[in-house]
Amino acid sequence: MDLKEWFASRQKRNETHLVKQPLTTEEYCALWTQCFQCRELLYTRDLRNNLHVCPKCQYHFRIGALQRIEQLTDPDTFEEIDPDLVSTDPLGFFDTDSYPNRQAEATRKSGLKEAIITGLCKIDSLKAALGVMDFGHFGGSMGSVVGEKVTRLTERAQEKKLPLILVSSSGGARMQEGILSLMQLAKTSSALKTFADEGLLYISILSEPTYGGVTASFAMLGDIIIAEPGARIGFAGRRVIEQTIKQKLPVDFQTAEYLMKNGQVDLVVERQALKETVARLIRFHQPPSPAPAFVERKDRKTVTTAKKS
Amino acid sequence: MDLKEWFASRQKRNETHLVKQPLTTEEYCALWTQCFQCRELLYTRDLRNNLHVCPKCQYHFRIGALQRIEQLTDPDTFEEIDPDLVSTDPLGFFDTDSYPNRQAEATRKSGLKEAIITGLCKIDSLKAALGVMDFGHFGGSMGSVVGEKVTRLTERAQEKKLPLILVSSSGGARMQEGILSLMQLAKTSSALKTFADEGLLYISILSEPTYGGVTASFAMLGDIIIAEPGARIGFAGRRVIEQTIKQKLPVDFQTAEYLMKNGQVDLVVERQALKETVARLIRFHQPPSPAPAFVERKDRKTVTTAKKS
Amino acid sequence: MDKKPVPLEFEQPLELLAQQIDALEKQLADHPELDRDIERLQKQYDQLRRSLYSKLRAIDHLAIARHPQRPYTRDYFQRWDACWIELHGDRKGADDPALVCGLLHMGAMRVVAVGTQKGRSLRDKQQCNFGMPQPEGYRKALRLFHHAEKFRLPVVTLIDTPGAYPGMTAEEHNQAEAIAVNLLELSGLTVPVIAVVTGEGGSGGALAIGVANRILMLEHSVYSVISPEGCASILWRSADKVSEACQAMKMTAREIMQLGIVDGVIDEPLGGAHHDYDVAAENAKRAIIQQLEELSKHSAEEIRRDRQNKFRRIGAFAEA
Amino acid sequence: MDKKPVPLEFEQPLELLAQQIDALEKQLADHPELDRDIERLQKQYDQLRRSLYSKLRAIDHLAIARHPQRPYTRDYFQRWDACWIELHGDRKGADDPALVCGLLHMGAMRVVAVGTQKGRSLRDKQQCNFGMPQPEGYRKALRLFHHAEKFRLPVVTLIDTPGAYPGMTAEEHNQAEAIAVNLLELSGLTVPVIAVVTGEGGSGGALAIGVANRILMLEHSVYSVISPEGCASILWRSADKVSEACQAMKMTAREIMQLGIVDGVIDEPLGGAHHDYDVAAENAKRAIIQQLEELSKHSAEEIRRDRQNKFRRIGAFAEA
Ligand SMILES: [Zn+2]
Ligand SMILES: [Zn+2]
C-alpha cells in the first residue's frame, strides 16, 4: 500500500481503539503490546505515541519503514520515488518454494513492494533525500531492487545537492538473487563514492537489526553514523561467530552501545531525539552564505560538475 | 672530515693492518672486533668486507653514515649537499655543559658536522636523493640542522623528480634545541606531503636504533618502509614503557622482526641485499615510456607544477 | 605440484578404470596379448574423462575449486614473477597472512597484486585462517590500492576465499567497515583493476578485493553471495541440500558469465588447475595481460567511469 | 568551577596572608579597630599577588598548567557551544576518551574541534590515560580532520597532554605512525587550522594535533620537546633538576612566542585559568575567532601554503 493508504488505515485502527465494547482477541492484541524487554503490558496507542519506545525501560521496538518516515519527516513532505520498482526472478530460484511466491508472501505480510522506501522529504524544514529499510519485508534483505533504489536515491541527492539519509535494517543480501545481490554492495558503494566526492553529507542510521551485506556497504559508509539504542549491528551473525570461535559471546556483543565502545559509530541516539539530531547535523553541514574564501575552491569544483551534467 | 678524507684515512687503516710486526693495543683493537651477539672474535677487515655483518650469526653492527653511503651508492657517485649546515645555540642551552661544547665533542667523536649526511647519488646506476643519519653523532638526534637538511633534500628530490631514500638512526629529537627540535617533525612531514602529492617515491630505511621524533615523522612516512634485521625501532623507549606499564616487555619487543609481525614495516632486508632491493624498488616505480593512457593525467599534473616553479 | 592429484568423489569411476589399467600393465610382460585390452580400457578412460568433465554439476565445480591441491595466490605470483616483492602490513598493528600483497611484473607490465591465501600446510592454513581475511587484511590491501593509484600502477587481485573471517575481534575491528571502505575506494581508482576468481569467491569477503574493471573466473571456480552450506542451512534448513543450493545460486563461472557479471572464463587443465600449476598460471596471466593491454588505451577518468558503469548496470528488476 | 582553587606551593605566602585576613575579619565584630590592619593586609595581599604572578619561574607556570583544577577540553567545548555534538571512534575498533572530537559553533562559525582530555575524577583520569592518547585516538582525530576538509570546516585543536601514551599496545599499534601521519595530513589541509595549548604541550603527542596555521598558548601553558622530568633525568641524571630543565628548555608561552613559533598568548584570569573557567574560555574563544576571521579571507590553496610556510621557516642554523 502507498503512504496515503497507510495513514488512512492507521487512522482507522486508532478509531477502533476508541470504540467502547467487548473486544475480540485481535482487537485486544491490537490494543495491548507487551514489552520484549521489561515484559510490561503497554497500551498500543501510548506506545505508538511514544515512537514505539517502551516508556518503562526505553526498549526501542522495531518499526516499519512507514512509521520511521512518519517519525523523521515533516508532515506531508515525503515524496516517494521509484515506488514501482519490483524484483524479477533472474535465477529462476526455487528452494522449498519459488522466489516469486516468497516475494508475494513478503508483500502480503509487510504491505510493501520491497524492503526499502526512498524519497525526498523535509526534516525540520530542511530538504533531504531519505531511504528507509523495512525488516518486516523479506527480512530487509538487499536484492537488485534495494540496491537500485539506494543508488537512484543517491544519484538524485547528488543531482539536487541534498543531504542523504539512509536508515538501515536488514538481515543482509537476498540469497534468491544470488551473485546479483552481492554486486549491489559494490553498486551502492560506488554511487556513494561519487556522491562523497561532491562534498555532500551522508548520514547513516543503523536500526535493529543491521547485518551482512548492508552493513558491509552503505550502512558503514556514512560521514556520520548513528545507531539506535540496543540495535544489533554486525557483519557476521552471532550464531555463525560462536560456531566459528567455539565460545560464547558477551551478551551486549554487537549492540549499538558495544559498537560505540569499539569506535564503530559516532553516536547512539534515542528515537525521541533522532529527528532533532539529524536536523542539527544537516544544518551544521550546510555551507553559510557568504562562504569564507577557503570554501571558494569547492564551489568552483561544484560548478564544473554542474556543467558536466 | 669530508668523504674524500674519510676514504683516504680508511685506506690508511687498511694498510696498517697489513704491516707484519708486534701490535700495540690500539692496533690490536683496530684489527679485531668481537661480535656483540655471538661473542665471536672477528678480523675487522673481514667484518668490514662483510658490510659489518657478523659472518657467524648475521648480527648487523651499527654503522656510520659514511659506511652506509659507501655500501648503498655506486662508487664516486655521491655528491653531498648542504655539507656546511651547522647548529647554532638558539636557547643558550646549558645543562652540565653548554650545547656548543657538546656539539664540538660530538664532532670530535664522529668526525661529522651533524647527525645526517644528505646528497644526490646513483644506486645501481639509478639517480636518487639519499639522506643517511649517523647515531654516532649526538645520538643521531634531530635538531634544526637535521630537520633542515632532510627538508632541503626532499625539496631537491622533488625539483629533480628523483626517488628519495632516507636511512634513519636516531635517539629522537635534540633536547638542547627545545621546541625548535620538536617542530622539525612537522617541517619534514610537511615537505614529504608536498613530495608525495607529486607522485614521487620515498623509501624509508630504519636501522638500529630509530626512536622518538624521527620515528614519529619522516621515518614512518615511507611509501615503502624497510627495516634492518634486529634493528630496534619505536616511539617510546623500552625503559619508559616498562616504567609506565610496570611490567617486563618481551625480549624481541620493538625489533624489526617484531614490527614486521605487527604490520609496521613492509620488509626486513639483510644488509647484503639492501642496495639491490632499493634499486629494484626504484626501478619498479619508474614510469615506463611510452606510459599507458591512464598515466597521462599524472603527467599533466607534473607539467603544471613545473610551470608554477 | 609434486604430488599426484588426489581424486575427488565424482572422479571415482575414472580412478577405478585407471587402477585396472595399471594392474593389466603390470602383467603385460608375461601376457603380451593384454595390450589390446589395455588399449580398449585406455580409450574408455579417455572418453569417460572427457564426458565426465564436460557435464560437471555445480557441486563438482565447487569440489574442484576447493581441492586441497588447488593452486593458491602465492603459486600464481611465484610463476608470474619469480622475484616479486611482497609488501607487508597495514601499518597499524597487523600483517594478515590471509591477504598477500606485492609488486610484480606481468610480461612487460608492472602491477600491484593482491590476493587471498588459503595456506597449504595445517600450520599455514591456521595462520591464514583458511583464507578468511581479518579487517586488517583488507586494510593492508587498501594501502596497496592507494599505492597503485599514486604510482599509476594497475591492480590485479586474486580471489579464493570462503569469505571474510567471522570472528569476535574481526567484528570488534569492524570487518563490515573494512569491506565497505574497500568497495568505495576501489570504485574510485583511476588505474585499471582486474579481478580473477581462482577458487572460491565467497561473499563480501571476496568482493572487497573484487570491484574491478574486468572480472575473470577460472573455469572451475565459483562465486556466490553466501556459501552453499550457509544457503542450504538457511533456505532448506538442512545441511545435505548443498548440491541444490549450489545449483539454485548459479555460482559457476559459466553461469555468472551468462549473468553478465564476469568478462571472461579462463580455461583450466583438464580435471582442474591442480593438475598443472604452470598451465593454469600461464592461462591466467595471458588473460590478465590481454585485459590490461586493452584498458591501458583509456584515460584515467575513462578507467574510473568504466568501472563505475560496470557495476551501475548490474541488477534485475522491473518497473511494475 | 564550584570548588575554591587549591593553592600551589609557590602560592603559600599568599595563602598565609589570606588566612591572617580571615582570622582578623572573624574578630572584626568585637574589635572594630582591626579594620585598619585588615585594610593594610589586604593591600599587602594584592601587592604580593600581583608581584608573585608577574615574576613566575618556568616551573611555576608548569605547576599552574598542571593544576588539578585546570579547565580541560570538555570545559572549553561546553562553554563555547552548550549543544556541541561529540563524534566518536576511529571506525576501526576503538574510541579513545583521551582525544575528544566534535562539531561545534564558535560565534558565527562552525568548526571541527579536537582536543586532548586529561580527565577529572580518578576513574575519568584512568580512562583518559591522564591525557595521553593512544594511536587510535590520533586516528579518530585524523578522521575528523578529513571530515573538516571535505565539508570546508575550520579545525580548532586544544592541546593539554603530557604526551602520547607510552604503552606496549600503543607501540604495537604504531603510535609513531599515528603521529607522523597526522603531521603529514594536517600539513595538507586546505581549511584553516588553529591550535591552542591550554595546559601541557607534551612532545610529539601534542604536535600530532598541533600542525596549525596559527598556534596560540594560554598565558601559563607550556610546550616542550620532552617532559621536564624526562629532560632532567636524561641530561642532569637527577630528578630534582626539573626546575633547571624547565628553564633551560624555554617552554613557557612568552618564551615560545619569542622563538617565533607561537602567534599569540591568551590572557588567563590572575592566578590561572582554574580561577575562572568562564573567563578563560571566553578569552580563548575571542582569540580563536579573531584568527579564524583573518584566515577566512584567504583561498584554500593560500591557507595550505600559509601553514606549510609557517613550519618550513622554523629552525636555527648557520651555514658555516
Ligand atoms: Zn519495557
Ligand atoms: Zn656474531
CSV table of N, CA, C and O and ligand atoms in Angstrom, one decimal, chain B residues 34-42 47 53-61, ligand 2:
chain,number,residue,atom,x,y,z
B,34,GLN,N,84.9,-7.9,18.5
B,34,GLN,CA,84.1,-9.0,19.0
B,34,GLN,C,82.6,-8.8,18.7
B,34,GLN,O,82.1,-7.7,18.8
B,35,CYS,N,82.0,-9.8,18.2
B,35,CYS,CA,80.5,-9.7,17.9
B,35,CYS,C,79.7,-9.6,19.2
B,35,CYS,O,79.9,-10.3,20.1
B,36,PHE,N,78.9,-8.5,19.2
B,36,PHE,CA,78.1,-8.3,20.4
B,36,PHE,C,77.1,-9.4,20.7
B,36,PHE,O,76.7,-9.7,21.8
B,37,GLN,N,76.7,-10.1,19.6
B,37,GLN,CA,75.7,-11.1,19.8
B,37,GLN,C,76.3,-12.5,20.0
B,37,GLN,O,76.0,-13.1,21.1
B,38,CYS,N,77.2,-13.0,19.2
B,38,CYS,CA,77.7,-14.4,19.3
B,38,CYS,C,79.0,-14.4,20.0
B,38,CYS,O,79.6,-15.4,20.2
B,39,ARG,N,79.6,-13.2,20.3
B,39,ARG,CA,80.8,-13.1,21.0
B,39,ARG,C,82.0,-13.5,20.2
B,39,ARG,O,83.1,-13.6,20.7
B,40,GLU,N,81.8,-13.9,19.0
B,40,GLU,CA,82.9,-14.4,18.1
B,40,GLU,C,83.9,-13.2,17.9
B,40,GLU,O,83.5,-12.1,17.9
B,41,LEU,N,85.2,-13.6,17.9
B,41,LEU,CA,86.2,-12.6,17.6
B,41,LEU,C,86.5,-12.5,16.1
B,41,LEU,O,86.8,-13.5,15.5
B,42,LEU,N,86.2,-11.4,15.5
B,42,LEU,CA,86.2,-11.3,14.1
B,42,LEU,C,87.4,-10.4,13.6
B,42,LEU,O,87.7,-9.3,14.3
B,47,LEU,N,85.1,-8.2,8.7
B,47,LEU,CA,83.9,-7.7,9.1
B,47,LEU,C,83.4,-6.6,8.2
B,47,LEU,O,82.3,-6.5,7.7
B,53,VAL,N,78.5,-7.0,9.0
B,53,VAL,CA,77.5,-8.1,9.5
B,53,VAL,C,78.3,-9.3,9.9
B,53,VAL,O,79.2,-9.7,9.1
B,54,CYS,N,78.0,-9.8,11.1
B,54,CYS,CA,78.8,-10.9,11.6
B,54,CYS,C,78.6,-12.1,10.7
B,54,CYS,O,77.5,-12.5,10.5
B,55,PRO,N,79.7,-12.6,10.2
B,55,PRO,CA,79.6,-13.8,9.3
B,55,PRO,C,79.0,-15.0,10.0
B,55,PRO,O,78.4,-15.9,9.4
B,56,LYS,N,79.2,-15.0,11.3
B,56,LYS,CA,78.8,-16.2,12.1
B,56,LYS,C,77.3,-16.2,12.4
B,56,LYS,O,76.5,-17.1,12.1
B,57,CYS,N,76.8,-15.1,12.9
B,57,CYS,CA,75.4,-15.0,13.4
B,57,CYS,C,74.6,-14.0,12.7
B,57,CYS,O,73.4,-13.7,13.1
B,58,GLN,N,75.1,-13.3,11.7
B,58,GLN,CA,74.3,-12.3,10.9
B,58,GLN,C,74.0,-11.1,11.7
B,58,GLN,O,73.1,-10.3,11.3
B,59,TYR,N,74.6,-10.9,12.9
B,59,TYR,CA,74.3,-9.7,13.7
B,59,TYR,C,74.7,-8.5,12.9
B,59,TYR,O,75.8,-8.4,12.3
B,60,HIS,N,73.8,-7.5,12.7
B,60,HIS,CA,74.1,-6.3,12.0
B,60,HIS,C,74.7,-5.3,12.9
B,60,HIS,O,74.0,-4.7,13.7
B,61,PHE,N,76.0,-5.0,12.8
B,61,PHE,CA,76.7,-4.0,13.5
B,61,PHE,C,76.1,-2.6,13.1
B,61,PHE,O,75.8,-2.4,11.9
E,2,ZN,ZN,78.0,-12.9,15.6
